[in-house]
Amino acid sequence: MELFLDSAVIAEVEEISSGGVLGGVTTNPTLIRRSGGDFKKTIQRIAELCPGPISAEVNSMDCDGMVSEARELKELLPDNVIIKIPCTAEGLAATTILSKEGIDVNMTLVFSVSQALLSAKAGACYVSPFIGRIDDKGEDGMKLIAEIMQAWNNDSSITCKVLAASIRSLAHVELSARLGAHAATIPTTIFHQMIKHELTDVGIEKFLADWDAVESEGRA
Ligand code: E4P
């Protein structure tokens, strides 16, 4: 499973990409707003830091507007930038046009198998089911990932990758991987949790103490 960072904060992209595990970055208008940076300059910088796909979202809600925004972004920004489009009827029509032009689309705000299937058939390169927002409603977001993967397994013509989004916990990441999601976009705090384990810390402490003992006994 590819590991993407769900952030538009340059310092976070720098930090996480330095570990060498970052497969891509997703942004959205909320994340851009939170970052405090200029939209295009921020995407440009992120695209320089991470070679994988960088999702930049359109803000138009009609097909023509989405298509022209997407073309403009592709013109101005590096090649690894892909276009994030909301899963609406207009978004589907725009995705059909853009995919025929070879412009990669990440279909976002997906909450059902039907929406995921339509996105794939329209030619989206990624489909982003929002796990956490489903959990927030008291339902089971992971169930949607399982159902989409089941539908994908039944249709070998689908090439669209499932990108688990709206991740809120380590369990979301691990279950997405176990269910066969192709990618997960992960907030920085969860990336930090992924590397931590209390037994790793305890183990390091013990090794360091034993190494000190070896040194003090003149055996280093
Ligand atoms: C994905 O591409 C979205 O940016 C993101 O995962 C949304 O997550 P949220 O529900 O935490 O806002």
Short mmCIF file of C-alpha atoms and ligand atoms in Angstrom, two decimals:
data_model
loop_
_atom_site.label_atom_id
_atom_site.label_comp_id
_atom_site.label_asym_id
_atom_site.label_seq_id
_atom_site.Cartn_x
_atom_site.Cartn_y
_atom_site.Cartn_z
CA MET A 1 0.00 0.00 0.00
CA GLU A 2 1.34 3.44 -0.93
CA LEU A 3 1.65 5.85 1.99
CA PHE A 4 0.58 9.42 1.23
CA LEU A 5 0.71 12.43 3.55
CA ASP A 6 -2.55 14.31 4.07
CA SER A 7 -1.18 17.81 4.63
CA ALA A 8 -0.34 21.09 2.91
CA VAL A 9 2.22 22.16 5.53
CA ILE A 10 5.63 22.31 3.83
CA ALA A 11 7.56 21.55 7.04
CA GLU A 12 5.48 18.39 7.52
CA VAL A 13 6.10 17.26 3.93
CA GLU A 14 9.84 17.89 4.43
CA GLU A 15 9.87 15.93 7.68
CA ILE A 16 7.88 12.92 6.50
CA SER A 17 9.55 12.74 3.08
CA SER A 18 12.97 12.67 4.75
CA GLY A 19 12.13 9.17 6.02
CA GLY A 20 12.06 7.94 2.41
CA VAL A 21 8.66 6.28 2.71
CA LEU A 22 6.40 8.94 1.26
CA GLY A 23 4.54 7.87 -1.88
CA GLY A 24 2.54 11.06 -2.44
CA VAL A 25 0.68 13.95 -0.83
CA THR A 26 -2.97 14.94 -0.78
CA THR A 27 -4.25 18.46 -0.15
CA ASN A 28 -7.69 20.03 -0.07
CA PRO A 29 -8.96 23.60 0.39
CA THR A 30 -9.22 23.11 4.18
CA LEU A 31 -5.62 21.88 4.40
CA ILE A 32 -4.41 24.73 2.18
CA ARG A 33 -6.26 27.23 4.39
CA ARG A 34 -4.77 25.66 7.55
CA SER A 35 -1.24 25.80 6.05
CA GLY A 36 -1.45 29.59 5.69
CA GLY A 37 0.33 29.40 2.30
CA ASP A 38 -0.52 30.45 -1.25
CA PHE A 39 -2.29 27.58 -3.08
CA LYS A 40 -0.17 27.26 -6.23
CA LYS A 41 3.17 28.04 -4.53
CA THR A 42 2.41 25.47 -1.84
CA ILE A 43 1.56 22.75 -4.36
CA GLN A 44 4.63 23.65 -6.42
CA ARG A 45 6.91 23.27 -3.39
CA ILE A 46 5.29 20.02 -2.25
CA ALA A 47 5.67 18.63 -5.78
CA GLU A 48 9.39 19.41 -5.62
CA LEU A 49 9.77 17.67 -2.26
CA CYS A 50 7.85 14.50 -3.13
CA PRO A 51 8.08 12.77 -6.53
CA GLY A 52 4.83 10.84 -6.05
CA PRO A 53 1.37 12.11 -7.00
CA ILE A 54 0.41 15.40 -5.34
CA SER A 55 -3.35 16.01 -5.29
CA ALA A 56 -4.51 19.58 -5.92
CA GLU A 57 -8.26 20.16 -5.69
CA VAL A 58 -10.42 22.19 -8.08
CA ASN A 59 -12.91 24.63 -6.60
CA SER A 60 -15.42 24.93 -9.45
CA MET A 61 -18.60 22.91 -9.07
CA ASP A 62 -19.56 22.75 -12.76
CA CYS A 63 -17.96 20.46 -15.34
CA ASP A 64 -16.58 23.22 -17.60
CA GLY A 65 -15.09 25.07 -14.64
CA MET A 66 -13.48 21.90 -13.25
CA VAL A 67 -12.02 21.00 -16.62
CA SER A 68 -10.53 24.45 -17.21
CA GLU A 69 -9.15 24.66 -13.66
CA ALA A 70 -7.60 21.22 -14.05
CA ARG A 71 -6.01 22.11 -17.40
CA GLU A 72 -4.66 25.36 -15.94
CA LEU A 73 -3.17 23.58 -12.91
CA LYS A 74 -1.57 20.95 -15.15
CA GLU A 75 -0.13 23.72 -17.33
CA LEU A 76 1.36 25.66 -14.41
CA LEU A 77 2.42 22.95 -11.99
CA PRO A 78 4.91 20.05 -12.15
CA ASP A 79 3.96 16.78 -13.89
CA ASN A 80 3.46 14.85 -10.65
CA VAL A 81 0.47 17.04 -9.71
CA ILE A 82 -2.85 15.23 -10.15
CA ILE A 83 -6.30 16.78 -9.97
CA LYS A 84 -8.71 16.20 -7.13
CA ILE A 85 -12.34 16.40 -8.13
CA PRO A 86 -15.41 15.95 -5.88
CA CYS A 87 -17.65 12.97 -6.62
CA THR A 88 -20.70 14.67 -8.17
CA ALA A 89 -22.41 14.27 -11.55
CA GLU A 90 -20.46 17.31 -12.80
CA GLY A 91 -17.28 15.86 -11.31
CA LEU A 92 -17.84 12.57 -13.12
CA ALA A 93 -18.35 14.34 -16.45
CA ALA A 94 -15.20 16.39 -15.87
CA THR A 95 -13.25 13.24 -14.95
CA THR A 96 -14.36 11.51 -18.15
CA ILE A 97 -13.08 14.45 -20.21
CA LEU A 98 -9.82 14.85 -18.27
CA SER A 99 -8.96 11.16 -18.20
CA LYS A 100 -9.32 11.03 -22.00
CA GLU A 101 -6.79 13.88 -22.15
CA GLY A 102 -4.39 11.87 -20.00
CA ILE A 103 -4.90 14.05 -16.91
CA ASP A 104 -4.92 11.94 -13.74
CA VAL A 105 -7.87 12.50 -11.40
CA ASN A 106 -8.25 11.64 -7.72
CA MET A 107 -12.01 11.45 -7.14
CA THR A 108 -12.62 12.76 -3.64
CA LEU A 109 -15.47 12.81 -1.10
CA VAL A 110 -16.49 9.25 -1.89
CA PHE A 111 -18.89 7.64 0.59
CA SER A 112 -20.37 4.62 -1.21
CA VAL A 113 -19.48 1.69 -3.47
CA SER A 114 -21.69 3.24 -6.16
CA GLN A 115 -19.71 6.48 -6.12
CA ALA A 116 -16.45 4.52 -6.22
CA LEU A 117 -17.61 2.41 -9.18
CA LEU A 118 -18.76 5.47 -11.13
CA SER A 119 -15.43 7.19 -10.44
CA ALA A 120 -13.53 4.18 -11.76
CA LYS A 121 -15.69 3.95 -14.88
CA ALA A 122 -15.19 7.68 -15.55
CA GLY A 123 -11.45 7.01 -15.65
CA ALA A 124 -10.33 8.33 -12.26
CA CYS A 125 -6.83 7.24 -11.39
CA TYR A 126 -7.56 7.22 -7.62
CA VAL A 127 -10.82 7.05 -5.72
CA SER A 128 -10.82 8.43 -2.15
CA PRO A 129 -13.34 6.92 0.29
CA PHE A 130 -13.45 9.07 3.47
CA ILE A 131 -13.29 6.56 6.33
CA GLY A 132 -13.15 8.97 9.29
CA ARG A 133 -16.10 11.08 8.21
CA ILE A 134 -18.22 7.91 8.01
CA ASP A 135 -17.07 6.90 11.50
CA ASP A 136 -17.96 10.44 12.66
CA LYS A 137 -21.57 9.69 11.70
CA GLY A 138 -21.55 6.62 13.95
CA GLU A 139 -21.15 4.23 11.00
CA ASP A 140 -18.23 1.99 10.00
CA GLY A 141 -15.84 3.62 7.52
CA MET A 142 -13.65 0.54 7.22
CA LYS A 143 -16.64 -1.44 5.99
CA LEU A 144 -16.75 0.80 2.92
CA ILE A 145 -13.09 0.04 2.13
CA ALA A 146 -13.83 -3.70 2.43
CA GLU A 147 -16.87 -3.39 0.17
CA ILE A 148 -15.03 -1.37 -2.48
CA MET A 149 -12.15 -3.85 -2.51
CA GLN A 150 -14.67 -6.68 -2.93
CA ALA A 151 -16.26 -4.88 -5.90
CA TRP A 152 -12.79 -4.26 -7.40
CA ASN A 153 -11.91 -7.95 -7.04
CA ASN A 154 -15.02 -8.81 -9.05
CA ASP A 155 -14.15 -6.54 -11.98
CA SER A 156 -10.74 -7.04 -13.53
CA SER A 157 -11.32 -4.13 -15.93
CA ILE A 158 -10.95 -1.62 -13.05
CA THR A 159 -7.52 -0.01 -12.87
CA CYS A 160 -8.47 2.86 -10.53
CA LYS A 161 -6.57 2.73 -7.21
CA VAL A 162 -8.40 2.84 -3.89
CA LEU A 163 -6.94 5.61 -1.71
CA ALA A 164 -8.19 5.35 1.88
CA ALA A 165 -8.73 8.91 3.10
CA SER A 166 -9.94 10.78 6.17
CA ILE A 167 -7.72 8.54 8.29
CA ARG A 168 -8.07 9.10 12.03
CA SER A 169 -6.12 6.26 13.62
CA LEU A 170 -3.38 3.65 13.27
CA ALA A 171 -6.12 1.04 13.00
CA HIS A 172 -7.46 2.83 9.91
CA VAL A 173 -4.03 2.60 8.26
CA GLU A 174 -3.37 -1.01 9.22
CA LEU A 175 -6.84 -2.25 8.28
CA SER A 176 -6.70 -0.42 4.95
CA ALA A 177 -3.45 -2.23 4.17
CA ARG A 178 -4.87 -5.57 5.28
CA LEU A 179 -7.98 -5.08 3.14
CA GLY A 180 -5.83 -4.40 0.09
CA ALA A 181 -6.34 -0.65 -0.38
CA HIS A 182 -3.76 0.58 -2.89
CA ALA A 183 -2.92 3.73 -0.91
CA ALA A 184 -3.81 5.58 2.28
CA THR A 185 -3.45 9.29 2.90
CA ILE A 186 -2.31 9.82 6.46
CA PRO A 187 -2.17 12.91 8.70
CA THR A 188 1.26 13.79 10.15
CA THR A 189 0.26 12.85 13.71
CA ILE A 190 -0.66 9.33 12.58
CA PHE A 191 2.61 9.03 10.62
CA HIS A 192 4.38 9.79 13.92
CA GLN A 193 2.35 7.09 15.69
CA MET A 194 3.21 4.55 12.96
CA ILE A 195 6.91 4.54 13.83
CA LYS A 196 6.42 4.37 17.60
CA HIS A 197 6.15 1.25 19.73
CA GLU A 198 6.73 1.13 23.48
CA LEU A 199 8.66 -2.13 23.20
CA THR A 200 11.04 -0.51 20.69
CA ASP A 201 11.74 2.26 23.26
CA VAL A 202 12.19 -0.26 26.09
CA GLY A 203 14.45 -2.38 23.87
CA ILE A 204 16.66 0.58 22.93
CA GLU A 205 16.99 1.61 26.59
CA LYS A 206 18.15 -1.90 27.53
CA PHE A 207 20.61 -2.15 24.61
CA LEU A 208 22.12 1.25 25.48
CA ALA A 209 22.48 0.31 29.15
CA ASP A 210 24.13 -2.99 28.23
CA TRP A 211 26.45 -1.27 25.76
CA ASP A 212 27.49 1.21 28.51
CA ALA A 213 28.30 -1.80 30.70
CA VAL A 214 30.34 -3.43 27.92
CA GLU A 215 32.30 -0.17 27.49
CA SER A 216 32.87 0.34 31.21
CA GLU A 217 34.23 -3.22 31.39
CA GLY A 218 36.75 -2.23 28.69
CA ARG A 219 35.27 -4.68 26.15
CA ALA A 220 34.18 -2.17 23.48
C1 E4P B 1 -8.16 13.33 1.43
O1 E4P B 1 -7.69 13.46 0.34
C2 E4P B 1 -8.66 14.41 2.30
O2 E4P B 1 -7.82 15.52 2.18
C3 E4P B 1 -8.67 14.06 3.76
O3 E4P B 1 -8.29 12.73 3.98
C4 E4P B 1 -9.87 14.52 4.48
O4 E4P B 1 -9.77 14.13 5.81
P1 E4P B 1 -10.66 14.76 6.96
O5 E4P B 1 -11.97 14.06 7.00
O6 E4P B 1 -9.86 14.50 8.21
O7 E4P B 1 -10.80 16.23 6.67
#
